[in-house]
GROMACS .gro file of C-alpha atoms in nm:
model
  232
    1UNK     CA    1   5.955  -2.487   6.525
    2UNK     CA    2   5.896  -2.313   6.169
    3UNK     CA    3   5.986  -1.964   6.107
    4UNK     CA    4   5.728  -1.694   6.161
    5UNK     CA    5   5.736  -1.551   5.823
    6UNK     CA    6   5.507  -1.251   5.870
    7UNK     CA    7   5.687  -1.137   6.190
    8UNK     CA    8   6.043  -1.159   6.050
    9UNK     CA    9   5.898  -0.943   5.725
   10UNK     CA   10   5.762  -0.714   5.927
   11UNK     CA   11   6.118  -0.668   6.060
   12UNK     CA   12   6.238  -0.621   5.762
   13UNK     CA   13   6.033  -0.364   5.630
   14UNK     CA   14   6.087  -0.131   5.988
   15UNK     CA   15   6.480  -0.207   5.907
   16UNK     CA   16   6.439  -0.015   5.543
   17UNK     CA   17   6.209   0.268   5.616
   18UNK     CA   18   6.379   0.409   5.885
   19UNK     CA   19   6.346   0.781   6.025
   20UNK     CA   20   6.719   0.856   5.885
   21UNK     CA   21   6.552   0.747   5.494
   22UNK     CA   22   6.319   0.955   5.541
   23UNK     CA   23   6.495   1.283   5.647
   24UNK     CA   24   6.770   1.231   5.378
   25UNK     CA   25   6.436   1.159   5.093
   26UNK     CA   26   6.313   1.525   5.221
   27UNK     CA   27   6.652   1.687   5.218
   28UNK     CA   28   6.683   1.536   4.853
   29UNK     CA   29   6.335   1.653   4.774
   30UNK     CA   30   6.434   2.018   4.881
   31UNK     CA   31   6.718   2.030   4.689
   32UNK     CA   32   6.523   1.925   4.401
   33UNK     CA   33   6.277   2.173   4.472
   34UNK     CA   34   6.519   2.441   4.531
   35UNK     CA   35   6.664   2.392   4.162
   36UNK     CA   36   6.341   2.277   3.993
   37UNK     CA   37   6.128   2.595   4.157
   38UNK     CA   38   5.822   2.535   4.388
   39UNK     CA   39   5.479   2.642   4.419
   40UNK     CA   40   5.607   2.867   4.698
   41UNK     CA   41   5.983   2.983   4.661
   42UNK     CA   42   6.125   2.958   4.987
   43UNK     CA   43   6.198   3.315   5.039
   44UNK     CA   44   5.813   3.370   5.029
   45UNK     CA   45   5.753   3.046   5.237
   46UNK     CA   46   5.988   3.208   5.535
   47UNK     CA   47   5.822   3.522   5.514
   48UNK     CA   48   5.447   3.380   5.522
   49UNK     CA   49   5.601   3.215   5.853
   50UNK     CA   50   5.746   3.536   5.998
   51UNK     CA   51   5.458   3.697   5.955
   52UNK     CA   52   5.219   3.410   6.105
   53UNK     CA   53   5.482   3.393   6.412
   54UNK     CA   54   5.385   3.761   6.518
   55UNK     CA   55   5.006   3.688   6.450
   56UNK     CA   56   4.935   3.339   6.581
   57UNK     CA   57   4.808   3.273   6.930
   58UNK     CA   58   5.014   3.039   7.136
   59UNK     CA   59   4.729   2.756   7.056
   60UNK     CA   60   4.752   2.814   6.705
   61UNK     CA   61   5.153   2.789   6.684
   62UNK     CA   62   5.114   2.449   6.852
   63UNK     CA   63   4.807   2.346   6.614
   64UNK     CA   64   5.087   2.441   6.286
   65UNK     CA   65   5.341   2.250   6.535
   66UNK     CA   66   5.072   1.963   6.515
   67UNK     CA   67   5.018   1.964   6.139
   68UNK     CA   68   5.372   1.996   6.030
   69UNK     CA   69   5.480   1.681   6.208
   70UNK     CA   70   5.123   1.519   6.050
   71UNK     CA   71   5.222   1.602   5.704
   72UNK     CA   72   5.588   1.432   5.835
   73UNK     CA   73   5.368   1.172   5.890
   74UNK     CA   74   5.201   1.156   5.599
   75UNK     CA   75   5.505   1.120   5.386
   76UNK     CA   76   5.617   0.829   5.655
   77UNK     CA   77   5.304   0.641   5.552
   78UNK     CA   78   5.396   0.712   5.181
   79UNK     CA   79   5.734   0.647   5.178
   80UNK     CA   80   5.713   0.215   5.184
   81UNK     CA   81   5.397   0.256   4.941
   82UNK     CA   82   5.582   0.430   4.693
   83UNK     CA   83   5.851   0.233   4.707
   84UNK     CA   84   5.661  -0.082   4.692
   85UNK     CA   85   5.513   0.022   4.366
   86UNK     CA   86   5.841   0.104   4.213
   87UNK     CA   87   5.947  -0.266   4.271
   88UNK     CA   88   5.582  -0.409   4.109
   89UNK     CA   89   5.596  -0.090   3.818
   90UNK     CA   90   5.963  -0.342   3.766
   91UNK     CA   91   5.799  -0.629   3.794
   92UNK     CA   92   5.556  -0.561   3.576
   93UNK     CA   93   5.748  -0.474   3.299
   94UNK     CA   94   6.000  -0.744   3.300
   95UNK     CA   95   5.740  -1.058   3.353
   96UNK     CA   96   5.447  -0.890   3.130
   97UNK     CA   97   5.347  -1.008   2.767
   98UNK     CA   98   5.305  -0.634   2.671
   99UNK     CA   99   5.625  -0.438   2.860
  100UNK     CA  100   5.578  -0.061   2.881
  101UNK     CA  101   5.703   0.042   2.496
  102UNK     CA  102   5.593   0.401   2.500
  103UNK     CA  103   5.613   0.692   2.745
  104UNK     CA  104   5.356   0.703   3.057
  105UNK     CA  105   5.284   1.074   3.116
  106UNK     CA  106   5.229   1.149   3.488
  107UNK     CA  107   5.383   0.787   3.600
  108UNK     CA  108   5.440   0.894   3.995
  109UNK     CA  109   5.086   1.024   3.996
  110UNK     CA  110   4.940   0.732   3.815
  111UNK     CA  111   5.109   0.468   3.977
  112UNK     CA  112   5.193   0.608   4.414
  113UNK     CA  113   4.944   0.968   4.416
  114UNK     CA  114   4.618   0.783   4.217
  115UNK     CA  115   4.673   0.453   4.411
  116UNK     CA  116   4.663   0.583   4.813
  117UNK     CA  117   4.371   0.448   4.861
  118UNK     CA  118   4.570   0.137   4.896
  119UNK     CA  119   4.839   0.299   5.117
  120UNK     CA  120   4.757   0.222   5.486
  121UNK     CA  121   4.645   0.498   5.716
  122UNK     CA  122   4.687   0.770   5.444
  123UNK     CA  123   4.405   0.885   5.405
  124UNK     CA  124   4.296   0.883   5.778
  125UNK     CA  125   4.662   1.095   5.804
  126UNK     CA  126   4.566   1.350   5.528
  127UNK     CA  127   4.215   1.386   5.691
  128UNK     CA  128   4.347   1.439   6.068
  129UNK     CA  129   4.591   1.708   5.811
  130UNK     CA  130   4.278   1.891   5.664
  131UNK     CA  131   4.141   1.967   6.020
  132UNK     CA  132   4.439   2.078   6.189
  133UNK     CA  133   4.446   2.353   5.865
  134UNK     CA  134   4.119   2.442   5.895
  135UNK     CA  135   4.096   2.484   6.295
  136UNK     CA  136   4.347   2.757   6.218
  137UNK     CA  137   4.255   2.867   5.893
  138UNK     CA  138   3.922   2.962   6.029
  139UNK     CA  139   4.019   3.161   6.301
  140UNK     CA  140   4.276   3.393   6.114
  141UNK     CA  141   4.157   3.776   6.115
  142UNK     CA  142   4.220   3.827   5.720
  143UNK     CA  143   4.298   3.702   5.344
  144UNK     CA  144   4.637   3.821   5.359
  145UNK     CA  145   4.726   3.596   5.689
  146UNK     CA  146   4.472   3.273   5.549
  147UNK     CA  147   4.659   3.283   5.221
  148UNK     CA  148   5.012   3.288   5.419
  149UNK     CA  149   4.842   2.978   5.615
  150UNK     CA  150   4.787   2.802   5.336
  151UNK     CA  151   5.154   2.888   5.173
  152UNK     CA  152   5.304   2.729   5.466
  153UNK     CA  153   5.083   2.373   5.367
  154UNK     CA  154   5.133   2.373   5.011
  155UNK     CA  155   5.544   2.364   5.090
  156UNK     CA  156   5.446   2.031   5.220
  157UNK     CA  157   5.235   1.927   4.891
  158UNK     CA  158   5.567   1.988   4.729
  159UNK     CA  159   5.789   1.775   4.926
  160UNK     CA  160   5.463   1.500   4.926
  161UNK     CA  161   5.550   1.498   4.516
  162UNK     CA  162   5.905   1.429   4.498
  163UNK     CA  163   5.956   1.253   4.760
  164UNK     CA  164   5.706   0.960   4.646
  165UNK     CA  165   5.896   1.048   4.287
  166UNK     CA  166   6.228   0.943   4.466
  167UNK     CA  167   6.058   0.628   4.653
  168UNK     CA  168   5.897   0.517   4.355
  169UNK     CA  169   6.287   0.561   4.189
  170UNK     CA  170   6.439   0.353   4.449
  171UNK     CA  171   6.218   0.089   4.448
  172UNK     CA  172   6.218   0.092   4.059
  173UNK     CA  173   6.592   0.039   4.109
  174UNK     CA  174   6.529  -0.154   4.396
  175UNK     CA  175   6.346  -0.429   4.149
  176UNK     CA  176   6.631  -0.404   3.849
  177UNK     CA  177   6.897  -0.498   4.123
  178UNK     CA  178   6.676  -0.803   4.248
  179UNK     CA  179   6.619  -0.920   3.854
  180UNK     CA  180   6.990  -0.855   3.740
  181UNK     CA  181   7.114  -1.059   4.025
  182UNK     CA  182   6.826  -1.353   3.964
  183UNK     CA  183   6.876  -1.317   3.571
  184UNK     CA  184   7.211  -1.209   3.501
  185UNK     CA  185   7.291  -0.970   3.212
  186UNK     CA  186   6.966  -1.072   2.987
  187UNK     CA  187   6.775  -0.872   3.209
  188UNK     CA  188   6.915  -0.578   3.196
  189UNK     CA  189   6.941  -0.584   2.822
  190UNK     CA  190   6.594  -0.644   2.766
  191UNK     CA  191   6.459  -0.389   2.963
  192UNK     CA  192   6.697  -0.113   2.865
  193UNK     CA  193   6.393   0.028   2.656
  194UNK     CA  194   6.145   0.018   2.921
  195UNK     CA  195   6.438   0.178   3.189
  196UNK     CA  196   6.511   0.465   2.934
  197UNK     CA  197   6.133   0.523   2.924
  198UNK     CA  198   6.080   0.536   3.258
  199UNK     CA  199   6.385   0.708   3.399
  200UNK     CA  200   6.290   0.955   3.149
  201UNK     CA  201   5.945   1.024   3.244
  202UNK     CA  202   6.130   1.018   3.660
  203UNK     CA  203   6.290   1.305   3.567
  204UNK     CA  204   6.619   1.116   3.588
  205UNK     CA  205   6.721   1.136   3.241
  206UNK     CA  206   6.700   1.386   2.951
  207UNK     CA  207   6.665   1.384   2.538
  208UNK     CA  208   6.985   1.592   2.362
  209UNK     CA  209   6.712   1.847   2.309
  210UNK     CA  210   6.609   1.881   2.671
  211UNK     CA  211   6.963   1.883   2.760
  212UNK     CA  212   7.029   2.185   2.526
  213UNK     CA  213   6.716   2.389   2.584
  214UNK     CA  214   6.830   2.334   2.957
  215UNK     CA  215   7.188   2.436   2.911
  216UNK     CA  216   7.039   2.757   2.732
  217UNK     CA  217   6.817   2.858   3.005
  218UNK     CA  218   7.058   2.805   3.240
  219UNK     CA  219   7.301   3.054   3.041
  220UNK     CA  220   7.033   3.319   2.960
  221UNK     CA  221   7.097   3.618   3.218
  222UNK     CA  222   6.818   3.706   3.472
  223UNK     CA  223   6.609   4.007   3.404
  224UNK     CA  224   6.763   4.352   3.562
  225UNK     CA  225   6.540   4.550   3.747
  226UNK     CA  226   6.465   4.880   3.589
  227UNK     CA  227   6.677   5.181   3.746
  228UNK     CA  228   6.458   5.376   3.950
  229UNK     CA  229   6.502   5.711   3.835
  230UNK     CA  230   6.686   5.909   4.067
  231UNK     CA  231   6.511   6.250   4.207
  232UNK     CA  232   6.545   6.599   4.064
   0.00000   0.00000   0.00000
């Protein structure tokens, strides 16, 4: 009897995208975020959730329960797609007639965030994710607490970003690996010019100038509060 192909990749593909991948990707992506800055700092992320713990309704604290673990799931549907196109984006520009030559602004959002359509049960997942928010968001008494309900889902819009920036790395890697080992050194050397490009535009790698101007912010002191003047 022949080997049942489809079964055995199907396998495969449960073996690599495991629950433990995708807990260390979202530790990585909130370390990244925690040194890069977010669209919430975490300081005001934990206080929009204090707050919401002393307003919500039992029912509503299991709805956020509900659409945190969606959003978990979410990323679990993203996390093989992203990779997938890191190993084609390598592909691509090893077996094309015109290999990527110049920078590609915006390549994680052009090539995993654009393409989701393709990405099964994604968009059903983000869907189910936009009713859970509104159910609450709906129902909350005032700006104040619907603006620290939406805080608390933009954290996860955050962590959706890098993390399919890391995927898409790993399976960008993921495809030098397979075409070093099919095509030895030659490879690697012709593709140094597309890696540098890409890496680059990843995140993963920086110009002298970028590495300066980084190196400068870094040493520039913080802004001091002014001294409140003390009372007469």
């Amino acid at each position: 009897m022949s080997l049942l192909i489809d079964p055995e990749l199907d396998r495969m593909k449960q073996a690599i995208f495991t629950e433990e991948l995708l807990t260390k990707l979202l530790s990585c992506s909130q370390k990244t975020l925690d040194a890069q800055g977010s669209t919430v700092p975490p300081e005001e992320a934990q206080a929009a959730r204090a707050a919401l713990e002393d307003l919500l309704t039992p029912q509503q604290k299991q709805i956020l329960a509900d659409l945190e673990e969606k959003h978990r799931d979410i990323l679990r549907r993203l996390l093989p797609f992203a990779v997938q196109q890191g190993l084609c984006t390598g592909f691509q520009q090893y077996f094309s007639n015109e290999p990527l030559t110049t920078p590609l602004p915006g390549l994680v959002t052009q090539k995993v965030l654009d393409q989701t359509v393709h990405c099964t049960g994604y968009t059903w997942a983000c869907q189910q994710a936009t009713d859970l928010f509104d159910t609450v968001y709906d129902q909350l008494p005032d700006q104040t607490a619907q603006d620290q309900w939406t805080d608390l889902d933009l954290v996860w819009e955050d962590r959706e970003y890098i993390l399919a920036l890391d995927a898409f790395h790993l399976g960008y890697r993921a495809a030098l690996r397979i075409l070093g080992n099919c095509f030895g050194l030659d490879a690697s050397i012709s593709m140094l010019p597309q890696v540098l490009l890409t890496e680059h535009d990843l995140g993963v790698l920086m110009t002298s100038q970028e590495q300066e101007r980084q190196t400068r912010l870094q040493a520039r002191p913080l802004p001091q509060d002014p001294e409140t003047p003390s009372p007469d």
